Amino acid sequence: MKLERLKEIVDTTVGMDISVKKRLRHVVYYRYIYFKIAREELIGLTTDVIGASLNRDHSTVIHGLKKIEHELKYNKEIEKLYVSIKNKVHSELHNDVVSDLTGLEYDNFITSLKEGYEKQILDLTYQVSLLTKESTKPQNRLLESIKQLNDSDIAEFTKTRLTPYVNMLKSRVKPKVIHEVRGAILER
């Protein structure tokens, strides 16, 4: 796959030409997605080459690669678009590879893909189990402590500690959200 084809995929998916000289936020994010996928999928390309494909310089590509990481973490729409484009690129890349394979090579290719995905699934399952154990440790200790109390102690705890605490949580004032800061003036 070449950069021109990647650009076509991104342009088609977002419904516009990402090489236009506009600095609108959504257009800039589309370019950042293009930079990230080009860097990840088209191995060996320099930031100069990637930038030149959209009439940008290497520093724009480097900046975009840094910024897109933050956006993918906190902006679900951008993440969804990125995953969609990346899946399209993946399917094309694998179709190019698969079309040149013989029967045995194809079987080996599919087996290696399957093993890779199975390993990723096992790794993720292990990470989830670790996180689950870690998140339940404090709750388990609390439950064990509560089980050791008698009924009168639990009733006293509920009346003197738990009920006031719950009421305090309900009455908390939500923090004020500042929507945007421009210079020294705060705006909503």
PDB file of C-alpha atoms in Angstrom:
ATOM      1  CA  MET A   1       0.000   0.000   0.000  1.00  0.00           C
ATOM      2  CA  LYS A   2       1.211   3.481  -0.808  1.00  0.00           C
ATOM      3  CA  LEU A   3       0.607   6.837   0.827  1.00  0.00           C
ATOM      4  CA  GLU A   4      -1.655   7.864  -2.052  1.00  0.00           C
ATOM      5  CA  ARG A   5      -3.967   4.925  -1.345  1.00  0.00           C
ATOM      6  CA  LEU A   6      -3.966   5.652   2.391  1.00  0.00           C
ATOM      7  CA  LYS A   7      -4.912   9.253   1.633  1.00  0.00           C
ATOM      8  CA  GLU A   8      -7.766   8.037  -0.606  1.00  0.00           C
ATOM      9  CA  ILE A   9      -9.086   5.831   2.199  1.00  0.00           C
ATOM     10  CA  VAL A  10      -8.944   8.674   4.743  1.00  0.00           C
ATOM     11  CA  ASP A  11     -10.464  11.192   2.290  1.00  0.00           C
ATOM     12  CA  THR A  12     -13.302   8.817   1.441  1.00  0.00           C
ATOM     13  CA  THR A  13     -14.000   7.951   5.068  1.00  0.00           C
ATOM     14  CA  VAL A  14     -14.088  11.559   6.315  1.00  0.00           C
ATOM     15  CA  GLY A  15     -15.722  12.925   3.168  1.00  0.00           C
ATOM     16  CA  MET A  16     -13.163  15.593   2.330  1.00  0.00           C
ATOM     17  CA  ASP A  17      -9.634  16.222   1.072  1.00  0.00           C
ATOM     18  CA  ILE A  18      -7.344  16.233   4.119  1.00  0.00           C
ATOM     19  CA  SER A  19      -4.549  18.028   2.261  1.00  0.00           C
ATOM     20  CA  VAL A  20      -6.505  21.301   2.069  1.00  0.00           C
ATOM     21  CA  LYS A  21      -4.892  24.327   3.715  1.00  0.00           C
ATOM     22  CA  LYS A  22      -7.405  24.592   6.559  1.00  0.00           C
ATOM     23  CA  ARG A  23      -6.723  24.649  10.269  1.00  0.00           C
ATOM     24  CA  LEU A  24     -10.189  23.642  11.400  1.00  0.00           C
ATOM     25  CA  ARG A  25      -9.970  21.279  14.346  1.00  0.00           C
ATOM     26  CA  HIS A  26     -11.702  18.325  12.684  1.00  0.00           C
ATOM     27  CA  VAL A  27      -9.563  18.638   9.541  1.00  0.00           C
ATOM     28  CA  VAL A  28      -6.401  18.774  11.629  1.00  0.00           C
ATOM     29  CA  TYR A  29      -7.469  15.636  13.529  1.00  0.00           C
ATOM     30  CA  TYR A  30      -8.114  13.832  10.233  1.00  0.00           C
ATOM     31  CA  ARG A  31      -4.552  14.655   9.188  1.00  0.00           C
ATOM     32  CA  TYR A  32      -3.222  13.424  12.530  1.00  0.00           C
ATOM     33  CA  ILE A  33      -5.043  10.118  12.033  1.00  0.00           C
ATOM     34  CA  TYR A  34      -3.463   9.883   8.571  1.00  0.00           C
ATOM     35  CA  PHE A  35      -0.004  10.553  10.059  1.00  0.00           C
ATOM     36  CA  LYS A  36      -0.449   7.911  12.763  1.00  0.00           C
ATOM     37  CA  ILE A  37      -1.689   5.194  10.411  1.00  0.00           C
ATOM     38  CA  ALA A  38       1.023   5.995   7.867  1.00  0.00           C
ATOM     39  CA  ARG A  39       3.658   5.748  10.562  1.00  0.00           C
ATOM     40  CA  GLU A  40       2.290   2.479  11.992  1.00  0.00           C
ATOM     41  CA  GLU A  41       1.284   0.602   8.864  1.00  0.00           C
ATOM     42  CA  LEU A  42       3.635   1.814   6.153  1.00  0.00           C
ATOM     43  CA  ILE A  43       6.876   0.872   7.858  1.00  0.00           C
ATOM     44  CA  GLY A  44      10.050   2.684   6.846  1.00  0.00           C
ATOM     45  CA  LEU A  45       8.525   6.020   5.892  1.00  0.00           C
ATOM     46  CA  THR A  46      10.140   9.085   7.394  1.00  0.00           C
ATOM     47  CA  THR A  47       8.184  11.991   8.815  1.00  0.00           C
ATOM     48  CA  ASP A  48       9.493  14.070   5.885  1.00  0.00           C
ATOM     49  CA  VAL A  49       7.906  11.698   3.347  1.00  0.00           C
ATOM     50  CA  ILE A  50       4.627  11.442   5.262  1.00  0.00           C
ATOM     51  CA  GLY A  51       4.421  15.223   5.625  1.00  0.00           C
ATOM     52  CA  ALA A  52       5.314  15.875   1.986  1.00  0.00           C
ATOM     53  CA  SER A  53       2.392  13.689   0.896  1.00  0.00           C
ATOM     54  CA  LEU A  54       0.054  16.350   2.370  1.00  0.00           C
ATOM     55  CA  ASN A  55       2.257  19.383   1.654  1.00  0.00           C
ATOM     56  CA  ARG A  56       3.356  19.592   5.285  1.00  0.00           C
ATOM     57  CA  ASP A  57       6.799  19.433   6.869  1.00  0.00           C
ATOM     58  CA  HIS A  58       8.216  16.811   9.219  1.00  0.00           C
ATOM     59  CA  SER A  59       7.625  18.896  12.359  1.00  0.00           C
ATOM     60  CA  THR A  60       3.885  18.986  11.629  1.00  0.00           C
ATOM     61  CA  VAL A  61       3.889  15.190  11.433  1.00  0.00           C
ATOM     62  CA  ILE A  62       5.802  14.855  14.705  1.00  0.00           C
ATOM     63  CA  HIS A  63       3.435  17.288  16.430  1.00  0.00           C
ATOM     64  CA  GLY A  64       0.426  15.433  15.016  1.00  0.00           C
ATOM     65  CA  LEU A  65       1.717  12.068  16.213  1.00  0.00           C
ATOM     66  CA  LYS A  66       2.042  13.449  19.753  1.00  0.00           C
ATOM     67  CA  LYS A  67      -1.353  15.163  19.749  1.00  0.00           C
ATOM     68  CA  ILE A  68      -3.319  12.238  18.322  1.00  0.00           C
ATOM     69  CA  GLU A  69      -2.328  10.018  21.262  1.00  0.00           C
ATOM     70  CA  HIS A  70      -4.106  12.377  23.651  1.00  0.00           C
ATOM     71  CA  GLU A  71      -7.155  12.656  21.405  1.00  0.00           C
ATOM     72  CA  LEU A  72      -7.454   8.887  21.021  1.00  0.00           C
ATOM     73  CA  LYS A  73      -7.453   8.573  24.790  1.00  0.00           C
ATOM     74  CA  TYR A  74     -10.090  11.216  25.536  1.00  0.00           C
ATOM     75  CA  ASN A  75     -12.111  11.802  22.346  1.00  0.00           C
ATOM     76  CA  LYS A  76     -14.330   8.797  21.576  1.00  0.00           C
ATOM     77  CA  GLU A  77     -15.401  10.116  18.159  1.00  0.00           C
ATOM     78  CA  ILE A  78     -11.810  10.470  16.990  1.00  0.00           C
ATOM     79  CA  GLU A  79     -10.972   7.039  18.398  1.00  0.00           C
ATOM     80  CA  LYS A  80     -13.934   5.513  16.556  1.00  0.00           C
ATOM     81  CA  LEU A  81     -12.884   7.167  13.287  1.00  0.00           C
ATOM     82  CA  TYR A  82      -9.264   6.057  13.765  1.00  0.00           C
ATOM     83  CA  VAL A  83     -10.285   2.434  14.368  1.00  0.00           C
ATOM     84  CA  SER A  84     -12.588   2.491  11.338  1.00  0.00           C
ATOM     85  CA  ILE A  85      -9.865   3.812   9.014  1.00  0.00           C
ATOM     86  CA  LYS A  86      -7.237   1.497  10.460  1.00  0.00           C
ATOM     87  CA  ASN A  87      -9.524  -1.518   9.893  1.00  0.00           C
ATOM     88  CA  LYS A  88     -10.004  -0.515   6.250  1.00  0.00           C
ATOM     89  CA  VAL A  89      -6.240  -0.169   5.800  1.00  0.00           C
ATOM     90  CA  HIS A  90      -5.637  -3.523   7.499  1.00  0.00           C
ATOM     91  CA  SER A  91      -8.115  -5.310   5.263  1.00  0.00           C
ATOM     92  CA  GLU A  92      -6.456  -3.873   2.159  1.00  0.00           C
ATOM     93  CA  LEU A  93      -2.958  -4.690   3.375  1.00  0.00           C
ATOM     94  CA  HIS A  94      -3.904  -8.278   4.158  1.00  0.00           C
ATOM     95  CA  ASN A  95      -5.720  -8.673   0.838  1.00  0.00           C
ATOM     96  CA  ASP A  96      -2.542  -7.596  -0.989  1.00  0.00           C
ATOM     97  CA  VAL A  97      -0.473 -10.103   0.994  1.00  0.00           C
ATOM     98  CA  VAL A  98      -2.965 -12.957   0.756  1.00  0.00           C
ATOM     99  CA  SER A  99      -3.502 -12.701  -2.993  1.00  0.00           C
ATOM    100  CA  ASP A 100       0.153 -13.615  -3.677  1.00  0.00           C
ATOM    101  CA  LEU A 101       0.221 -16.710  -1.434  1.00  0.00           C
ATOM    102  CA  THR A 102      -0.032 -20.368  -2.401  1.00  0.00           C
ATOM    103  CA  GLY A 103      -2.348 -22.747  -0.527  1.00  0.00           C
ATOM    104  CA  LEU A 104       0.209 -23.861   2.079  1.00  0.00           C
ATOM    105  CA  GLU A 105       1.552 -20.324   2.552  1.00  0.00           C
ATOM    106  CA  TYR A 106      -2.017 -19.077   2.994  1.00  0.00           C
ATOM    107  CA  ASP A 107      -2.700 -21.741   5.659  1.00  0.00           C
ATOM    108  CA  ASN A 108       0.500 -20.790   7.487  1.00  0.00           C
ATOM    109  CA  PHE A 109      -0.415 -17.095   7.253  1.00  0.00           C
ATOM    110  CA  ILE A 110      -3.884 -17.698   8.712  1.00  0.00           C
ATOM    111  CA  THR A 111      -2.416 -19.902  11.465  1.00  0.00           C
ATOM    112  CA  SER A 112       0.122 -17.219  12.429  1.00  0.00           C
ATOM    113  CA  LEU A 113      -2.625 -14.573  12.507  1.00  0.00           C
ATOM    114  CA  LYS A 114      -4.794 -16.819  14.661  1.00  0.00           C
ATOM    115  CA  GLU A 115      -1.926 -17.546  17.074  1.00  0.00           C
ATOM    116  CA  GLY A 116      -1.132 -13.842  17.325  1.00  0.00           C
ATOM    117  CA  TYR A 117      -4.734 -12.967  18.128  1.00  0.00           C
ATOM    118  CA  GLU A 118      -5.026 -15.828  20.616  1.00  0.00           C
ATOM    119  CA  LYS A 119      -1.893 -14.562  22.394  1.00  0.00           C
ATOM    120  CA  GLN A 120      -3.320 -11.042  22.523  1.00  0.00           C
ATOM    121  CA  ILE A 121      -6.594 -12.379  23.919  1.00  0.00           C
ATOM    122  CA  LEU A 122      -4.735 -14.365  26.598  1.00  0.00           C
ATOM    123  CA  ASP A 123      -2.658 -11.309  27.530  1.00  0.00           C
ATOM    124  CA  LEU A 124      -5.769  -9.134  27.794  1.00  0.00           C
ATOM    125  CA  THR A 125      -7.613 -11.783  29.816  1.00  0.00           C
ATOM    126  CA  TYR A 126      -4.678 -11.970  32.227  1.00  0.00           C
ATOM    127  CA  GLN A 127      -4.570  -8.170  32.570  1.00  0.00           C
ATOM    128  CA  VAL A 128      -8.321  -8.062  33.237  1.00  0.00           C
ATOM    129  CA  SER A 129      -8.020 -10.739  35.916  1.00  0.00           C
ATOM    130  CA  LEU A 130      -5.186  -8.809  37.601  1.00  0.00           C
ATOM    131  CA  LEU A 131      -7.195  -5.594  37.537  1.00  0.00           C
ATOM    132  CA  THR A 132     -10.242  -7.390  38.907  1.00  0.00           C
ATOM    133  CA  LYS A 133      -8.237  -8.857  41.788  1.00  0.00           C
ATOM    134  CA  GLU A 134      -6.663  -5.477  42.578  1.00  0.00           C
ATOM    135  CA  SER A 135      -9.969  -3.626  42.506  1.00  0.00           C
ATOM    136  CA  THR A 136     -11.713  -6.106  44.779  1.00  0.00           C
ATOM    137  CA  LYS A 137      -9.024  -6.331  47.475  1.00  0.00           C
ATOM    138  CA  PRO A 138     -10.218  -3.309  49.539  1.00  0.00           C
ATOM    139  CA  GLN A 139     -13.852  -4.387  49.215  1.00  0.00           C
ATOM    140  CA  ASN A 140     -13.000  -7.936  50.300  1.00  0.00           C
ATOM    141  CA  ARG A 141     -11.119  -6.677  53.359  1.00  0.00           C
ATOM    142  CA  LEU A 142     -14.069  -4.471  54.275  1.00  0.00           C
ATOM    143  CA  LEU A 143     -16.529  -7.341  53.889  1.00  0.00           C
ATOM    144  CA  GLU A 144     -14.372  -9.605  56.054  1.00  0.00           C
ATOM    145  CA  SER A 145     -14.213  -6.924  58.748  1.00  0.00           C
ATOM    146  CA  ILE A 146     -17.979  -6.424  58.644  1.00  0.00           C
ATOM    147  CA  LYS A 147     -18.591 -10.182  58.922  1.00  0.00           C
ATOM    148  CA  GLN A 148     -16.698 -10.204  62.223  1.00  0.00           C
ATOM    149  CA  LEU A 149     -18.976  -7.560  63.789  1.00  0.00           C
ATOM    150  CA  ASN A 150     -22.095  -8.476  65.720  1.00  0.00           C
ATOM    151  CA  ASP A 151     -25.528  -7.057  64.843  1.00  0.00           C
ATOM    152  CA  SER A 152     -25.520  -4.310  67.484  1.00  0.00           C
ATOM    153  CA  ASP A 153     -22.095  -3.049  66.322  1.00  0.00           C
ATOM    154  CA  ILE A 154     -23.309  -2.943  62.698  1.00  0.00           C
ATOM    155  CA  ALA A 155     -26.460  -1.051  63.719  1.00  0.00           C
ATOM    156  CA  GLU A 156     -24.395   1.458  65.723  1.00  0.00           C
ATOM    157  CA  PHE A 157     -21.913   1.908  62.846  1.00  0.00           C
ATOM    158  CA  THR A 158     -24.760   2.504  60.399  1.00  0.00           C
ATOM    159  CA  LYS A 159     -26.415   5.061  62.672  1.00  0.00           C
ATOM    160  CA  THR A 160     -23.328   6.970  63.821  1.00  0.00           C
ATOM    161  CA  ARG A 161     -20.967   6.726  60.870  1.00  0.00           C
ATOM    162  CA  LEU A 162     -22.466   5.404  57.653  1.00  0.00           C
ATOM    163  CA  THR A 163     -25.717   7.419  57.518  1.00  0.00           C
ATOM    164  CA  PRO A 164     -23.964  10.796  58.173  1.00  0.00           C
ATOM    165  CA  TYR A 165     -21.309   9.934  55.598  1.00  0.00           C
ATOM    166  CA  VAL A 166     -23.904   9.076  52.936  1.00  0.00           C
ATOM    167  CA  ASN A 167     -25.795  12.313  53.711  1.00  0.00           C
ATOM    168  CA  MET A 168     -22.557  14.289  53.362  1.00  0.00           C
ATOM    169  CA  LEU A 169     -21.907  12.698  49.951  1.00  0.00           C
ATOM    170  CA  LYS A 170     -25.423  13.584  48.797  1.00  0.00           C
ATOM    171  CA  SER A 171     -25.027  17.212  49.845  1.00  0.00           C
ATOM    172  CA  ARG A 172     -21.652  17.803  48.209  1.00  0.00           C
ATOM    173  CA  VAL A 173     -21.463  20.805  45.927  1.00  0.00           C
ATOM    174  CA  LYS A 174     -20.293  19.897  42.474  1.00  0.00           C
ATOM    175  CA  PRO A 175     -17.118  21.712  41.410  1.00  0.00           C
ATOM    176  CA  LYS A 176     -17.481  24.543  38.945  1.00  0.00           C
ATOM    177  CA  VAL A 177     -16.381  23.643  35.420  1.00  0.00           C
ATOM    178  CA  ILE A 178     -14.447  26.217  33.419  1.00  0.00           C
ATOM    179  CA  HIS A 179     -15.231  25.580  29.783  1.00  0.00           C
ATOM    180  CA  GLU A 180     -12.567  27.632  28.069  1.00  0.00           C
ATOM    181  CA  VAL A 181      -9.714  29.962  28.919  1.00  0.00           C
ATOM    182  CA  ARG A 182      -8.621  32.683  26.522  1.00  0.00           C
ATOM    183  CA  GLY A 183      -5.828  34.930  27.690  1.00  0.00           C
ATOM    184  CA  ALA A 184      -6.734  36.213  31.125  1.00  0.00           C
ATOM    185  CA  ILE A 185     -10.493  36.210  30.544  1.00  0.00           C
ATOM    186  CA  LEU A 186     -12.621  33.229  31.519  1.00  0.00           C
ATOM    187  CA  GLU A 187     -15.537  32.505  29.206  1.00  0.00           C
ATOM    188  CA  ARG A 188     -18.369  29.998  29.308  1.00  0.00           C
TER     189      ARG A 188
END
